[in-house]
Amino acid sequence: MKTKQSLNTLSIITIGLLTSGCGNSKPKDKPEASLVPSETINFPIDNSTSNVSSFLAYHDNSEDGFLFSLNQQTNEIQAYSLNERKLVYQHSYDVDGPKGVGEISAFHIVRPDSIMIFPFSKNSVYTSNIMKSSVEGLKYEPPLGYSNAVFWPSAFPSNSALINGNLIVKTSFEGNPYLLSGEQMSATHLAYSIDLNSGQTTPLPHFFPKGYWGDKKTYWRFSMSASPKFVYSFFGDHHVYYAASSNSKLTPVLAESKYFKKSIDRFPTDGSPEDRGMYPIVTPHYGNVIYDQYREVYYRFCFPGVEIQEEDNISQLFSFPKTFSVMVLDKGLTPIGETYFGKNTALAPYNSFVGKDGLYISINHPENPENKEDFMSFKRFELSR
């Protein structure tokens, strides 16, 4: 049975966040850089594959580009050719046993024939050699008080970076972050490195911004882009933060959406359970940040706040926002434009990737008339500047 119109249950529960529907109108000033819609690409999928992927990664060679996708239902990694518009590779991994890798959370493409696999519940990383059909595991111990490597929720995805035999991964504080003071929060690490020879882990000197909690708290989720520099985008901060290397401290750069008010509403600590649950939906916030190596820009996804209507499907709003915008930042992270996507576009921004020819955003939104359950489909956007 397919799960076509929603992301995996874990993402929905963990996120509690998507924003949708926006009453703001588009500013009159035309941005210097914008995203212009182009073709739609369609990949046929089988009955066991959802048209909304659990995790995406792009890799190319001189002749073709390949979209790697995770099918969590079958614990399978698939590869689709952008030239041929079809599935060209798939491999299902055992959860248990001698070659078991656990339930796959995410992966890192080293080469098309070498994939590093991260399970949900194990503090291990596995290297799969496709040509040899072999799987080798390395156990690591996360720094005290921190989680295994984190790539979810899908609204705040993060990639990993392989640097001189060390794998850089995003992490999460183990415990309730809302019990931390502002000072404690600003001492909380965002990522750590894993030595792929010894399994030793080392926290990076990358921390939550000072004052992020402020007088009141906001949502603590964030996205990390790990190459070529380390860039962090936080739910409730108009700035992005970057470090030139894993050993450098973070520097802030203002990257404020045109569709947000100056002050982002704070978390209703004393509110009702319903108020706290709805906070990530109704509050304007920032989501994913992706690097485009072909055009040397970053894309920052922004989600304007929304007033919930009686007819709205709340569970759908967690995974499929009605509206959003994408900021374009130059390689120095200076904003150079922002494109707004209204509710009539009906796109699924949590399934996005960068390829040779542009930014691809899924059209597999329940309210998109082009959405077909037997195809994983993306609209390609070209950068105009």
Coordinates of C-alpha atoms in Angstrom, one line a residue:
M1 CA 0.0 0.0 0.0
K2 CA 1.4 3.4 -1.0
T3 CA 1.6 6.4 1.3
K4 CA 1.3 9.0 -1.5
Q5 CA 0.1 12.2 0.0
S6 CA 2.1 12.5 3.2
L7 CA 5.7 12.4 4.4
N8 CA 6.7 9.6 6.8
T9 CA 5.0 9.6 10.2
L10 CA 8.2 10.4 12.0
S11 CA 8.6 13.6 10.0
I12 CA 5.1 14.7 10.7
I13 CA 5.3 14.0 14.5
T14 CA 8.8 15.5 14.9
I15 CA 8.3 18.6 12.8
G16 CA 5.0 20.0 13.9
L17 CA 6.0 22.8 11.8
L18 CA 5.0 23.6 8.3
T19 CA 3.6 27.0 7.6
S20 CA 1.0 27.5 5.0
G21 CA -1.4 30.0 3.7
C22 CA -0.3 33.6 3.7
G23 CA -2.3 36.8 3.5
N24 CA 0.7 38.9 2.6
S25 CA 0.9 40.3 -0.9
K26 CA 4.0 40.2 -3.0
P27 CA 6.1 43.3 -2.8
K28 CA 6.1 45.5 -5.8
D29 CA 9.8 45.8 -6.1
K30 CA 11.1 43.1 -8.5
P31 CA 14.0 41.2 -6.9
E32 CA 17.4 41.2 -8.6
A33 CA 17.4 37.5 -8.7
S34 CA 14.3 35.2 -9.1
L35 CA 13.3 31.7 -9.7
V36 CA 11.6 31.2 -13.1
P37 CA 9.5 28.0 -13.6
S38 CA 10.6 25.7 -16.4
E39 CA 9.8 22.1 -17.3
T40 CA 8.3 19.4 -15.1
I41 CA 10.2 16.1 -14.8
N42 CA 8.3 12.8 -14.0
F43 CA 9.8 9.6 -12.7
P44 CA 7.5 6.5 -12.9
I45 CA 7.4 4.7 -9.6
D46 CA 6.2 1.3 -8.5
N47 CA 3.5 0.3 -6.1
S48 CA 5.8 0.2 -3.1
T49 CA 7.2 3.7 -3.6
S50 CA 5.7 6.9 -2.3
N51 CA 5.8 9.9 -4.6
V52 CA 7.0 11.9 -1.7
S53 CA 10.5 10.8 -0.8
S54 CA 11.9 10.3 2.7
F55 CA 15.3 11.7 1.7
L56 CA 16.8 13.0 -1.5
A57 CA 20.4 13.5 -2.7
Y58 CA 21.7 14.5 -6.1
H59 CA 24.9 13.3 -7.8
D60 CA 26.1 13.8 -11.3
N61 CA 28.9 12.9 -13.7
S62 CA 29.9 14.4 -17.0
E63 CA 27.0 12.7 -18.9
D64 CA 24.0 12.5 -16.6
G65 CA 22.6 13.6 -13.2
F66 CA 21.1 11.1 -10.8
L67 CA 18.5 11.7 -8.1
F68 CA 19.0 9.2 -5.2
S69 CA 15.9 8.7 -3.1
L70 CA 15.1 6.8 0.1
N71 CA 12.1 4.5 0.3
Q72 CA 11.6 3.9 4.0
Q73 CA 8.8 1.4 3.5
T74 CA 11.3 -1.1 1.8
N75 CA 14.5 0.2 3.4
E76 CA 15.7 0.8 -0.2
I77 CA 17.9 3.4 -1.9
Q78 CA 16.8 4.2 -5.5
A79 CA 18.5 6.2 -8.2
Y80 CA 16.7 7.9 -11.0
S81 CA 18.4 9.2 -14.2
L82 CA 17.5 12.8 -15.1
N83 CA 18.4 12.2 -18.7
E84 CA 16.3 9.0 -19.1
R85 CA 13.6 10.0 -16.6
K86 CA 13.4 6.6 -15.1
L87 CA 14.7 4.3 -12.3
V88 CA 18.1 3.0 -13.1
Y89 CA 19.2 1.5 -9.8
Q90 CA 17.7 0.2 -6.6
H91 CA 19.0 -1.7 -3.6
S92 CA 17.1 -2.9 -0.5
Y93 CA 19.1 -3.2 2.7
D94 CA 18.5 -5.7 5.5
V95 CA 17.4 -4.2 8.8
D96 CA 18.9 -7.0 10.9
G97 CA 21.4 -9.8 10.4
P98 CA 25.0 -9.8 9.3
K99 CA 24.4 -7.2 6.6
G100 CA 21.7 -5.3 8.6
V101 CA 22.0 -1.5 8.7
G102 CA 18.9 -0.8 10.7
E103 CA 16.0 1.4 9.4
I104 CA 17.6 3.9 7.1
S105 CA 17.3 7.6 8.1
A106 CA 19.5 9.2 5.4
F107 CA 22.6 8.6 3.3
H108 CA 25.7 10.3 1.9
I109 CA 26.8 9.7 -1.7
V110 CA 30.6 9.4 -1.7
R111 CA 30.6 8.1 -5.3
P112 CA 27.8 6.4 -7.3
D113 CA 29.1 3.0 -6.2
S114 CA 29.8 4.0 -2.6
I115 CA 27.1 5.2 -0.2
M116 CA 27.3 5.9 3.5
I117 CA 24.1 5.0 5.3
F118 CA 22.8 6.4 8.6
P119 CA 20.1 4.4 10.5
F120 CA 17.5 6.0 12.8
S121 CA 18.2 4.1 16.0
K122 CA 21.9 3.1 15.8
N123 CA 24.9 5.1 16.6
S124 CA 26.6 3.6 13.6
V125 CA 27.4 4.6 10.0
Y126 CA 27.6 2.0 7.2
T127 CA 29.5 2.1 4.0
S128 CA 27.8 0.2 1.1
N129 CA 30.0 -0.8 -1.8
I130 CA 27.6 -1.4 -4.6
M131 CA 30.1 -3.1 -6.9
K132 CA 31.2 -5.6 -4.3
S133 CA 27.7 -5.9 -2.7
S134 CA 29.4 -5.4 0.7
V135 CA 28.4 -3.4 3.8
E136 CA 30.8 -2.3 6.5
G137 CA 29.8 -0.7 9.7
L138 CA 31.5 1.7 12.1
K139 CA 30.2 2.4 15.6
Y140 CA 30.7 5.8 17.1
E141 CA 29.7 7.4 20.4
P142 CA 28.0 10.7 20.1
P143 CA 29.3 13.5 22.4
L144 CA 27.8 13.3 25.9
G145 CA 24.3 14.7 25.9
Y146 CA 23.9 14.7 22.1
S147 CA 22.0 12.5 19.7
N148 CA 23.1 10.3 16.8
A149 CA 23.6 12.0 13.4
V150 CA 20.4 13.9 12.6
F151 CA 19.0 14.6 9.1
W152 CA 15.3 15.1 9.9
P153 CA 12.7 16.4 10.2
S154 CA 12.1 16.9 6.5
A155 CA 11.3 20.6 6.9
F156 CA 14.8 21.1 8.3
P157 CA 16.9 18.7 6.3
S158 CA 20.7 18.7 6.6
N159 CA 23.4 17.2 4.5
S160 CA 26.8 15.8 5.7
A161 CA 30.3 16.6 4.7
L162 CA 33.3 14.3 4.3
I163 CA 36.5 16.2 5.1
N164 CA 39.9 14.5 5.4
G165 CA 38.5 11.3 6.8
N166 CA 36.0 13.0 9.1
L167 CA 32.3 13.0 8.5
I168 CA 30.5 16.2 9.7
V169 CA 27.0 15.6 10.8
K170 CA 24.2 17.7 12.4
T171 CA 23.2 16.7 16.0
S172 CA 20.4 17.4 18.5
F173 CA 20.5 18.1 22.2
E174 CA 19.2 15.2 24.2
G175 CA 16.5 16.4 26.5
N176 CA 13.9 19.2 26.6
P177 CA 15.5 22.3 25.1
Y178 CA 12.8 24.5 26.6
L179 CA 14.2 23.7 30.1
L180 CA 17.5 25.4 29.1
S181 CA 18.3 29.0 29.9
G182 CA 19.4 31.3 27.2
E183 CA 23.0 31.0 28.3
Q184 CA 22.8 27.2 28.3
M185 CA 21.2 27.3 24.8
S186 CA 24.1 29.4 23.4
A187 CA 26.5 26.7 24.7
T188 CA 24.7 23.9 22.9
H189 CA 26.5 22.4 19.9
L190 CA 24.9 22.1 16.4
A191 CA 27.2 19.5 14.8
Y192 CA 30.1 17.1 15.4
S193 CA 32.7 15.2 13.4
I194 CA 33.1 11.4 13.2
D195 CA 36.6 10.0 12.6
L196 CA 35.9 7.3 10.1
N197 CA 39.0 5.3 11.2
S198 CA 38.4 5.3 15.0
G199 CA 34.8 6.3 15.4
Q200 CA 35.9 9.1 17.7
T201 CA 33.5 12.1 17.8
T202 CA 34.4 15.8 18.3
P203 CA 31.9 18.6 18.8
L204 CA 32.3 21.5 16.4
P205 CA 32.6 25.1 17.8
H206 CA 29.2 25.9 16.2
F207 CA 26.5 26.8 18.8
F208 CA 23.0 28.2 18.9
P209 CA 23.2 32.0 18.5
K210 CA 23.5 34.1 21.6
G211 CA 20.1 35.5 22.5
Y212 CA 18.2 33.0 20.3
W213 CA 15.9 32.3 23.2
G214 CA 15.6 36.0 24.0
D215 CA 13.0 37.0 26.6
K216 CA 10.8 34.1 25.5
K217 CA 11.6 30.9 23.6
T218 CA 10.9 30.1 20.0
Y219 CA 11.2 26.8 18.0
W220 CA 14.6 25.1 18.2
R221 CA 14.8 23.3 14.9
F222 CA 17.4 24.3 12.3
S223 CA 18.8 23.3 9.0
M224 CA 22.5 22.9 8.1
S225 CA 24.3 23.1 4.7
A226 CA 27.7 21.5 5.2
S227 CA 29.5 22.4 1.9
P228 CA 31.5 24.4 0.8
K229 CA 31.1 26.4 4.1
F230 CA 29.0 25.5 7.1
V231 CA 25.7 27.5 7.0
Y232 CA 22.9 27.3 9.5
S233 CA 19.3 28.5 9.2
F234 CA 17.2 28.7 12.4
F235 CA 13.4 28.5 12.7
G236 CA 13.1 31.9 14.5
D237 CA 16.1 34.0 13.4
H238 CA 16.3 36.4 10.4
H239 CA 20.1 35.8 10.2
V240 CA 21.9 32.9 8.7
Y241 CA 25.2 31.8 10.4
Y242 CA 28.2 30.5 8.7
A243 CA 31.7 29.2 9.4
A244 CA 34.5 28.8 6.8
S245 CA 35.6 25.6 8.3
S246 CA 34.6 23.0 10.9
N247 CA 37.0 24.7 13.4
S248 CA 35.8 28.2 12.8
K249 CA 33.3 30.1 14.9
L250 CA 30.0 31.1 13.4
T251 CA 29.4 34.6 11.9
P252 CA 25.9 36.0 11.4
V253 CA 24.6 37.5 8.1
L254 CA 21.2 39.2 8.0
A255 CA 18.9 37.3 5.5
E256 CA 15.4 38.6 6.3
S257 CA 12.4 37.5 4.3
K258 CA 10.3 40.3 2.7
Y259 CA 7.2 38.5 3.8
F260 CA 7.9 38.4 7.5
K261 CA 7.3 41.0 10.1
K262 CA 10.3 42.1 12.1
S263 CA 9.4 40.3 15.3
I264 CA 8.7 36.6 15.2
D265 CA 6.1 35.4 17.7
R266 CA 7.5 33.6 20.6
F267 CA 6.6 30.1 21.7
P268 CA 3.5 30.0 24.0
T269 CA 5.1 28.4 26.9
D270 CA 2.0 29.1 29.1
G271 CA -0.5 28.4 26.3
S272 CA -2.8 25.5 25.9
P273 CA -1.5 22.2 24.3
E274 CA -3.4 23.2 21.2
D275 CA -1.6 26.6 21.1
R276 CA 1.8 24.9 21.5
G277 CA 1.0 22.3 18.9
M278 CA -0.1 24.8 16.3
Y279 CA 2.8 27.3 16.9
P280 CA 5.1 25.9 14.2
I281 CA 2.2 26.2 11.6
V282 CA 0.9 29.6 12.4
T283 CA 4.2 31.3 13.1
P284 CA 6.4 32.7 10.3
H285 CA 9.6 30.9 10.2
Y286 CA 12.7 29.9 8.2
G287 CA 13.3 26.3 7.0
N288 CA 15.8 24.6 4.8
V289 CA 19.0 26.1 3.4
I290 CA 20.5 24.5 0.3
Y291 CA 23.7 25.3 -1.6
D292 CA 23.7 25.5 -5.4
Q293 CA 27.2 24.6 -6.5
Y294 CA 26.5 25.2 -10.2
R295 CA 25.4 28.8 -9.7
E296 CA 27.2 29.5 -6.4
V297 CA 24.2 30.7 -4.5
Y298 CA 22.2 29.5 -1.5
Y299 CA 18.4 29.0 -1.3
R300 CA 16.7 29.7 2.0
F301 CA 13.2 28.5 2.3
C302 CA 10.8 30.8 4.2
F303 CA 7.3 30.1 5.5
P304 CA 5.0 33.0 6.2
G305 CA 2.5 32.6 9.0
V306 CA -1.1 31.5 8.4
E307 CA -4.4 31.8 10.1
I308 CA -6.1 28.4 10.3
Q309 CA -9.4 28.1 8.6
E310 CA -12.2 25.8 9.7
E311 CA -11.9 23.8 6.4
D312 CA -8.1 23.4 6.6
N313 CA -6.6 19.9 7.0
I314 CA -4.3 20.4 9.9
S315 CA -2.3 17.1 9.4
Q316 CA -1.8 18.1 5.8
L317 CA -0.5 21.5 6.8
F318 CA 2.3 19.8 8.7
S319 CA 3.7 18.4 5.5
F320 CA 2.4 20.5 2.7
P321 CA 2.4 24.3 3.2
K322 CA 0.0 26.4 1.1
T323 CA 2.6 29.2 0.6
F324 CA 6.3 29.8 0.9
S325 CA 9.1 31.8 -0.5
V326 CA 12.7 31.1 -1.5
M327 CA 15.4 33.6 -0.8
V328 CA 18.4 33.6 -3.1
L329 CA 21.7 34.4 -1.3
D330 CA 25.0 34.9 -3.0
K331 CA 28.0 32.9 -2.1
G332 CA 28.8 35.5 0.7
L333 CA 25.2 34.9 1.9
T334 CA 24.0 38.4 1.0
P335 CA 20.3 38.3 -0.1
I336 CA 20.0 39.1 -3.9
G337 CA 16.3 38.2 -4.4
E338 CA 13.3 36.3 -3.2
T339 CA 10.6 34.5 -5.0
Y340 CA 7.1 34.0 -3.5
F341 CA 5.0 30.9 -4.2
G342 CA 1.3 31.4 -3.5
K343 CA -1.3 28.8 -2.6
N344 CA -2.2 28.3 -6.3
T345 CA 1.3 26.9 -7.0
A346 CA 0.6 23.9 -4.6
L347 CA 4.2 22.7 -4.4
A348 CA 5.9 20.4 -1.8
P349 CA 9.0 22.4 -0.8
Y350 CA 10.2 19.7 1.7
N351 CA 11.1 17.6 -1.3
S352 CA 13.6 19.8 -3.2
F353 CA 17.0 19.3 -4.6
V354 CA 19.6 21.2 -6.7
G355 CA 20.7 19.8 -10.1
K356 CA 22.9 21.0 -13.0
D357 CA 20.0 22.8 -14.6
G358 CA 18.3 24.4 -11.6
L359 CA 16.4 24.0 -8.4
Y360 CA 13.8 21.2 -8.4
I361 CA 10.7 21.4 -6.1
S362 CA 8.2 18.5 -5.9
I363 CA 4.7 19.0 -7.4
N364 CA 3.4 16.0 -5.4
H365 CA 1.2 18.3 -3.3
P366 CA -2.4 16.9 -2.6
E367 CA -3.9 20.0 -4.1
N368 CA -1.8 20.2 -7.2
P369 CA -3.8 19.1 -10.3
E370 CA -0.6 17.7 -11.9
N371 CA 0.0 15.5 -8.9
K372 CA -0.1 11.8 -10.0
E373 CA 0.3 9.0 -7.5
D374 CA 2.3 6.8 -10.0
F375 CA 5.0 9.5 -10.6
M376 CA 7.5 11.3 -8.4
S377 CA 7.5 14.7 -10.1
F378 CA 9.4 18.0 -9.8
K379 CA 9.1 21.4 -11.3
R380 CA 12.5 22.8 -12.4
F381 CA 13.2 26.5 -11.6
E382 CA 15.9 28.4 -13.4
L383 CA 17.8 31.2 -11.6
S384 CA 17.4 34.6 -13.3
R385 CA 19.6 37.5 -12.3

